PDB file of C-alpha atoms in Angstrom:
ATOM      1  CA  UNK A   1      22.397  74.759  42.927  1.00 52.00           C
ATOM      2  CA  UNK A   2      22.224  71.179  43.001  1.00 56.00           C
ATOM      3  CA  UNK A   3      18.004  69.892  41.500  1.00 59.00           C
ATOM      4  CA  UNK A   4      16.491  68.358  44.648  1.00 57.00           C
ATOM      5  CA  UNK A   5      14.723  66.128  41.944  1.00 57.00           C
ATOM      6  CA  UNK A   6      17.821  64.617  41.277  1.00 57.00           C
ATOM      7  CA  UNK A   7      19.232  64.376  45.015  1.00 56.00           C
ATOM      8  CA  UNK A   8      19.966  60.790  45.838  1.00 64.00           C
ATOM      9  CA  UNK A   9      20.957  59.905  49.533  1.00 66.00           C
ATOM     10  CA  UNK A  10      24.704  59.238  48.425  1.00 71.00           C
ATOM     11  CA  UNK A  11      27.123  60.924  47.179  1.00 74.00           C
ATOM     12  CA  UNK A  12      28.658  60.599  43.367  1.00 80.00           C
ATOM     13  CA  UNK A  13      30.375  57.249  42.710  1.00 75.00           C
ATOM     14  CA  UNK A  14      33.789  57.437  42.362  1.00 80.00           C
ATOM     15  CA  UNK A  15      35.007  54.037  41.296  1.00 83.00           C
ATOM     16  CA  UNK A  16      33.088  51.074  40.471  1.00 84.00           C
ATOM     17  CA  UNK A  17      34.760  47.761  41.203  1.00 90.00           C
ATOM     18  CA  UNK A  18      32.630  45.412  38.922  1.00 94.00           C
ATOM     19  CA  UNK A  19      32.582  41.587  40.084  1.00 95.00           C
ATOM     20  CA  UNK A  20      34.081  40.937  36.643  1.00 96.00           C
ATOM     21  CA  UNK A  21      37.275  42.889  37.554  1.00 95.00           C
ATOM     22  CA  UNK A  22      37.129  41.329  40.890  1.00 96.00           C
ATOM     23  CA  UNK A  23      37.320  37.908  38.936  1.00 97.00           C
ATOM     24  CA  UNK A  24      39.667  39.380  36.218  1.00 97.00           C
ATOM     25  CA  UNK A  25      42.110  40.385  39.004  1.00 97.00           C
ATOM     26  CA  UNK A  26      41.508  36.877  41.097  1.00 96.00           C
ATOM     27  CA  UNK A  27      40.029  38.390  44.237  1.00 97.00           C
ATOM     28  CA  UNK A  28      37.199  36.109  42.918  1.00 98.00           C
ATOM     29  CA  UNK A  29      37.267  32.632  41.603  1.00 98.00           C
ATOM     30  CA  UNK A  30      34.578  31.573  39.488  1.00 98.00           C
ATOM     31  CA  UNK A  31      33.244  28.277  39.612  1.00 98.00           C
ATOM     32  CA  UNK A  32      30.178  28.636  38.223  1.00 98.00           C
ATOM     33  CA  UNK A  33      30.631  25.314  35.778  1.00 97.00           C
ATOM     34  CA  UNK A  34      31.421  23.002  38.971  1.00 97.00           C
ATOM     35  CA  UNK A  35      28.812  24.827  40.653  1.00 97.00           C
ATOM     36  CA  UNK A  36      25.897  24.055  38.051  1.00 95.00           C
ATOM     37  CA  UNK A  37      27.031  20.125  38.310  1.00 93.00           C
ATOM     38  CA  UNK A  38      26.293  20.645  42.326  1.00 92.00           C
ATOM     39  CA  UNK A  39      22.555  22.133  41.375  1.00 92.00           C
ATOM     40  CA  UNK A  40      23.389  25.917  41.935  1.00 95.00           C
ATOM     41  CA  UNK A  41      21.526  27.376  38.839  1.00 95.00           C
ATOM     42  CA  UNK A  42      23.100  30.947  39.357  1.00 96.00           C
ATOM     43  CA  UNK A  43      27.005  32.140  39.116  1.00 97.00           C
ATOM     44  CA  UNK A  44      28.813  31.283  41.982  1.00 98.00           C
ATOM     45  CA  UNK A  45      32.528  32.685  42.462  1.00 98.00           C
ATOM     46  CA  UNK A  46      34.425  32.239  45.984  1.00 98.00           C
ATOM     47  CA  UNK A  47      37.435  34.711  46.949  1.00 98.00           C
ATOM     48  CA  UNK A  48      40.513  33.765  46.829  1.00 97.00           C
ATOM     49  CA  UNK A  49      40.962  33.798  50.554  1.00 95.00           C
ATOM     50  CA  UNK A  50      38.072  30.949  50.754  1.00 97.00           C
ATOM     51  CA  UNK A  51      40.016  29.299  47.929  1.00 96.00           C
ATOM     52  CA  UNK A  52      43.421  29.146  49.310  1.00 92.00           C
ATOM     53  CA  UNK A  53      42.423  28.278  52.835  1.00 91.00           C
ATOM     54  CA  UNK A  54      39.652  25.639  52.075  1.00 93.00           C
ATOM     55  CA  UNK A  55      40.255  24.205  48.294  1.00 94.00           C
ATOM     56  CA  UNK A  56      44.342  25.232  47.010  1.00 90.00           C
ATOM     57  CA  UNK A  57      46.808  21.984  48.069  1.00 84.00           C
ATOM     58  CA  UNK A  58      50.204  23.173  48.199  1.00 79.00           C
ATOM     59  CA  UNK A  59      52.699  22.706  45.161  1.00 77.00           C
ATOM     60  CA  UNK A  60      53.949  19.123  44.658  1.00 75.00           C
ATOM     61  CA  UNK A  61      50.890  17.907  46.805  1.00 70.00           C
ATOM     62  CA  UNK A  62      50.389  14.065  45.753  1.00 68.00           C
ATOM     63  CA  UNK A  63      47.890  12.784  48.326  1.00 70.00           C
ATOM     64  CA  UNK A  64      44.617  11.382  48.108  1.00 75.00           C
ATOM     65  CA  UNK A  65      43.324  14.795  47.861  1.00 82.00           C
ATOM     66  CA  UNK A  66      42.529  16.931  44.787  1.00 86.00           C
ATOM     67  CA  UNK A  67      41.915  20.301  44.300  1.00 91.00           C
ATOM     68  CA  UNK A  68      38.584  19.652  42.057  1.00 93.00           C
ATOM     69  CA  UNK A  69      37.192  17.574  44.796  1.00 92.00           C
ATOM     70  CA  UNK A  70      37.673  19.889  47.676  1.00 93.00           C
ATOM     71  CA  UNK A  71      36.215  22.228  45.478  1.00 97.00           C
ATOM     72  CA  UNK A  72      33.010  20.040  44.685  1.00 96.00           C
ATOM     73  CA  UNK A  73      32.650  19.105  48.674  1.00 95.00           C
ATOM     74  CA  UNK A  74      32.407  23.075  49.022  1.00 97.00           C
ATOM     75  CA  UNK A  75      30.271  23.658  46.760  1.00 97.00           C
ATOM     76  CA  UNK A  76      28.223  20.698  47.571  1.00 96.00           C
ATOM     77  CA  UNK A  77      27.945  22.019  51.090  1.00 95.00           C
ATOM     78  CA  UNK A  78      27.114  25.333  49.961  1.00 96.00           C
ATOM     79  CA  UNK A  79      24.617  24.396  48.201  1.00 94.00           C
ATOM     80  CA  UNK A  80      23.035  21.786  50.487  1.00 93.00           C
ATOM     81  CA  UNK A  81      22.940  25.095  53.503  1.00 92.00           C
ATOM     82  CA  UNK A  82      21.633  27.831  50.334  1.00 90.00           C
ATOM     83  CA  UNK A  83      18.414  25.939  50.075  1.00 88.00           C
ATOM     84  CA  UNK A  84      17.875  25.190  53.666  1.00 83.00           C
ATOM     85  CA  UNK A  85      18.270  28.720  54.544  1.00 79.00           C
ATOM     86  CA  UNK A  86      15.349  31.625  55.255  1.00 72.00           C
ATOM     87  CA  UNK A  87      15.245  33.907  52.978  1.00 78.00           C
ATOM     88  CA  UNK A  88      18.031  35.476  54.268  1.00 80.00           C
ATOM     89  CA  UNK A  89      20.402  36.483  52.132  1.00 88.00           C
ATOM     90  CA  UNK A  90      23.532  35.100  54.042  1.00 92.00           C
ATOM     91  CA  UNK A  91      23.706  32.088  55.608  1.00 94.00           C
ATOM     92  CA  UNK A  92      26.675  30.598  57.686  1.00 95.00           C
ATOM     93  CA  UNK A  93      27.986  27.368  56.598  1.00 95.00           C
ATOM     94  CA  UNK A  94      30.365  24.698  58.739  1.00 95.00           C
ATOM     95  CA  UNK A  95      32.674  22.490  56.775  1.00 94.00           C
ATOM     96  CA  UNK A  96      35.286  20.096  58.155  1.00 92.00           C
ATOM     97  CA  UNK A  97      38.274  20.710  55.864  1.00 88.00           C
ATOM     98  CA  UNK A  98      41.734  18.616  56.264  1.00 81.00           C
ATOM     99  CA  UNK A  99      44.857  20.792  56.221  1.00 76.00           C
ATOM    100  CA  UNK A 100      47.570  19.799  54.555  1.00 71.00           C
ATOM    101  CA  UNK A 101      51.259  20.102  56.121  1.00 64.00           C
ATOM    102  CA  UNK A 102      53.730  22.500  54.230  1.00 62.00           C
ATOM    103  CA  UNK A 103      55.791  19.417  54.153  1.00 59.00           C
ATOM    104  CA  UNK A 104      53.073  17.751  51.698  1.00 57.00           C
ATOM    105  CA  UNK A 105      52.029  15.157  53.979  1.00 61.00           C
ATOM    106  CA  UNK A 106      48.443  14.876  54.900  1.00 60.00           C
ATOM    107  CA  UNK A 107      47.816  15.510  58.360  1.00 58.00           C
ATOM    108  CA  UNK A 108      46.509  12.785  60.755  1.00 64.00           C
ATOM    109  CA  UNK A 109      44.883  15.222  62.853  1.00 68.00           C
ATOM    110  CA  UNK A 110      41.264  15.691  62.381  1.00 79.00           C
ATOM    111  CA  UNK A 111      39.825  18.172  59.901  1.00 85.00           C
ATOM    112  CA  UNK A 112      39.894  21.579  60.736  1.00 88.00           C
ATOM    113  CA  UNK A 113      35.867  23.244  61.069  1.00 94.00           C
ATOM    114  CA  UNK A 114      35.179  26.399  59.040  1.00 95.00           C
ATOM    115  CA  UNK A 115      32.714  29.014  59.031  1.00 97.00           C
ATOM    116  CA  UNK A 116      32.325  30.822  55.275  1.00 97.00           C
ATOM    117  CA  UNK A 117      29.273  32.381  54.177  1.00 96.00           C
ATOM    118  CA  UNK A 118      27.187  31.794  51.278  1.00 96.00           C
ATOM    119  CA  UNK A 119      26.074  35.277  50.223  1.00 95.00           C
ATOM    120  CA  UNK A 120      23.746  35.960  47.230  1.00 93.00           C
ATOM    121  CA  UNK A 121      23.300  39.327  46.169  1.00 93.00           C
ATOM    122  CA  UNK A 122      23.396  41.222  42.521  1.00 93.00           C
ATOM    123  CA  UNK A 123      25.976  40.718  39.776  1.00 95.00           C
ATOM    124  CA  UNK A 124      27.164  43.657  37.898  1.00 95.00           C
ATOM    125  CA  UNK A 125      24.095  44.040  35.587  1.00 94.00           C
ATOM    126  CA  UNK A 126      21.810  43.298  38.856  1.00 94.00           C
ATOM    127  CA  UNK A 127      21.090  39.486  37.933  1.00 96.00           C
ATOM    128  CA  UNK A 128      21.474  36.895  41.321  1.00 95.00           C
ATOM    129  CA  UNK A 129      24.907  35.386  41.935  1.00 97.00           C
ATOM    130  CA  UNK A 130      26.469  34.049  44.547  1.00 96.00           C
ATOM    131  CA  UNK A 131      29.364  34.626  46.675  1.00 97.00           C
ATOM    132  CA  UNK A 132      31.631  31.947  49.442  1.00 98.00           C
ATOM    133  CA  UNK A 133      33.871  33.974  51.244  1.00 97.00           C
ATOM    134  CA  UNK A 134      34.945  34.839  55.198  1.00 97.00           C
ATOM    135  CA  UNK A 135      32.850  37.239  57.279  1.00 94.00           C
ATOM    136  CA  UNK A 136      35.983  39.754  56.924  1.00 93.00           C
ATOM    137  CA  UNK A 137      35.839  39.180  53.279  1.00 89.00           C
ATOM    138  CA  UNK A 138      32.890  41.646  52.812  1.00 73.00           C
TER     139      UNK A 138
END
C-alpha cells in the first residue's frame, strides 16, 4: 500500500524532456549571447518554429536582410514588451516581419504582423529563462 505521506497529486514521471535536450535536438534555439547585448539578463532560447518563420532567410538569400539582425529586432522587441508586462508570466508580442519570396527576392509587400509569446518560466535546475515561441508551441 502506497504511504499517503508520500502521495503527490500526479502520477510517476515517465520521461523528462530537459530544455537542454530540447536545445540539443534544435526544438530550441538559444540565443542567450544576442539576447544579453539586447538587456535580457536571463537565458533566452526561441523554438525553431519562431526561428524559421520570423528570423531563418532562405538559402542563397543576398538581400539587405541578415539573419543576425532579424534576430536582434526580435529580441529587441521581446525585450522592450518583457519589461512592460504585469507580472504575468506570458505576454503577447506584435512584430512586423518582411517575408522573403522562395525566389530570394525581397518582397515589396508590407511586412507581415506576428503574434509570439515571450514566456518565462523555470530552466531545468528551476533558475528563470525565457522562452519566444507560437501559442501552439506550448
Amino acid at each position: 500500500m502506497p504511504d499517503p505521506a508520500n502521495a503527490t497529486a500526479f502520477d510517476p514521471v515517465i520521461i523528462v524532456y530537459t530544455r537542454a535536450q530540447a536545445i540539443e535536438d534544435g526544438f530550441l534555439v538559444d540565443v542567450s549571447e544576442t539576447a544579453r547585448e539586447a538587456g535580457f539578463k536571463i537565458p533566452v532560447a526561441v523554438t525553431r518554429s519562431v526561428w524559421n518563420r520570423l528570423i531563418a532567410l532562405p538559402d542563397g538569400y543576398r538581400g539587405f536582410q541578415d539573419e543576425r539582425g532579424r534576430l536582434w529586432d526580435l529580441l529587441w522587441m521581446a525585450h522592450y514588451y518583457a519589461v512592460r508586462a504585469s507580472n504575468s508570466g506570458r505576454v503577447r508580442m506584435c512584430v512586423l516581419v518582411r517575408d522573403i519570396r522562395k525566389d530570394l527576392r525581397d518582397s515589396n509587400r508590407p511586412p507581415r504582423r506576428h503574434f509570439p509569446i515571450v514566456a518565462i518560466g523555470a530552466g531545468d535546475r528551476g533558475e528563470p529563462v525565457i522562452t519566444i515561441m507560437w501559442p501552439e508551441d506550448d
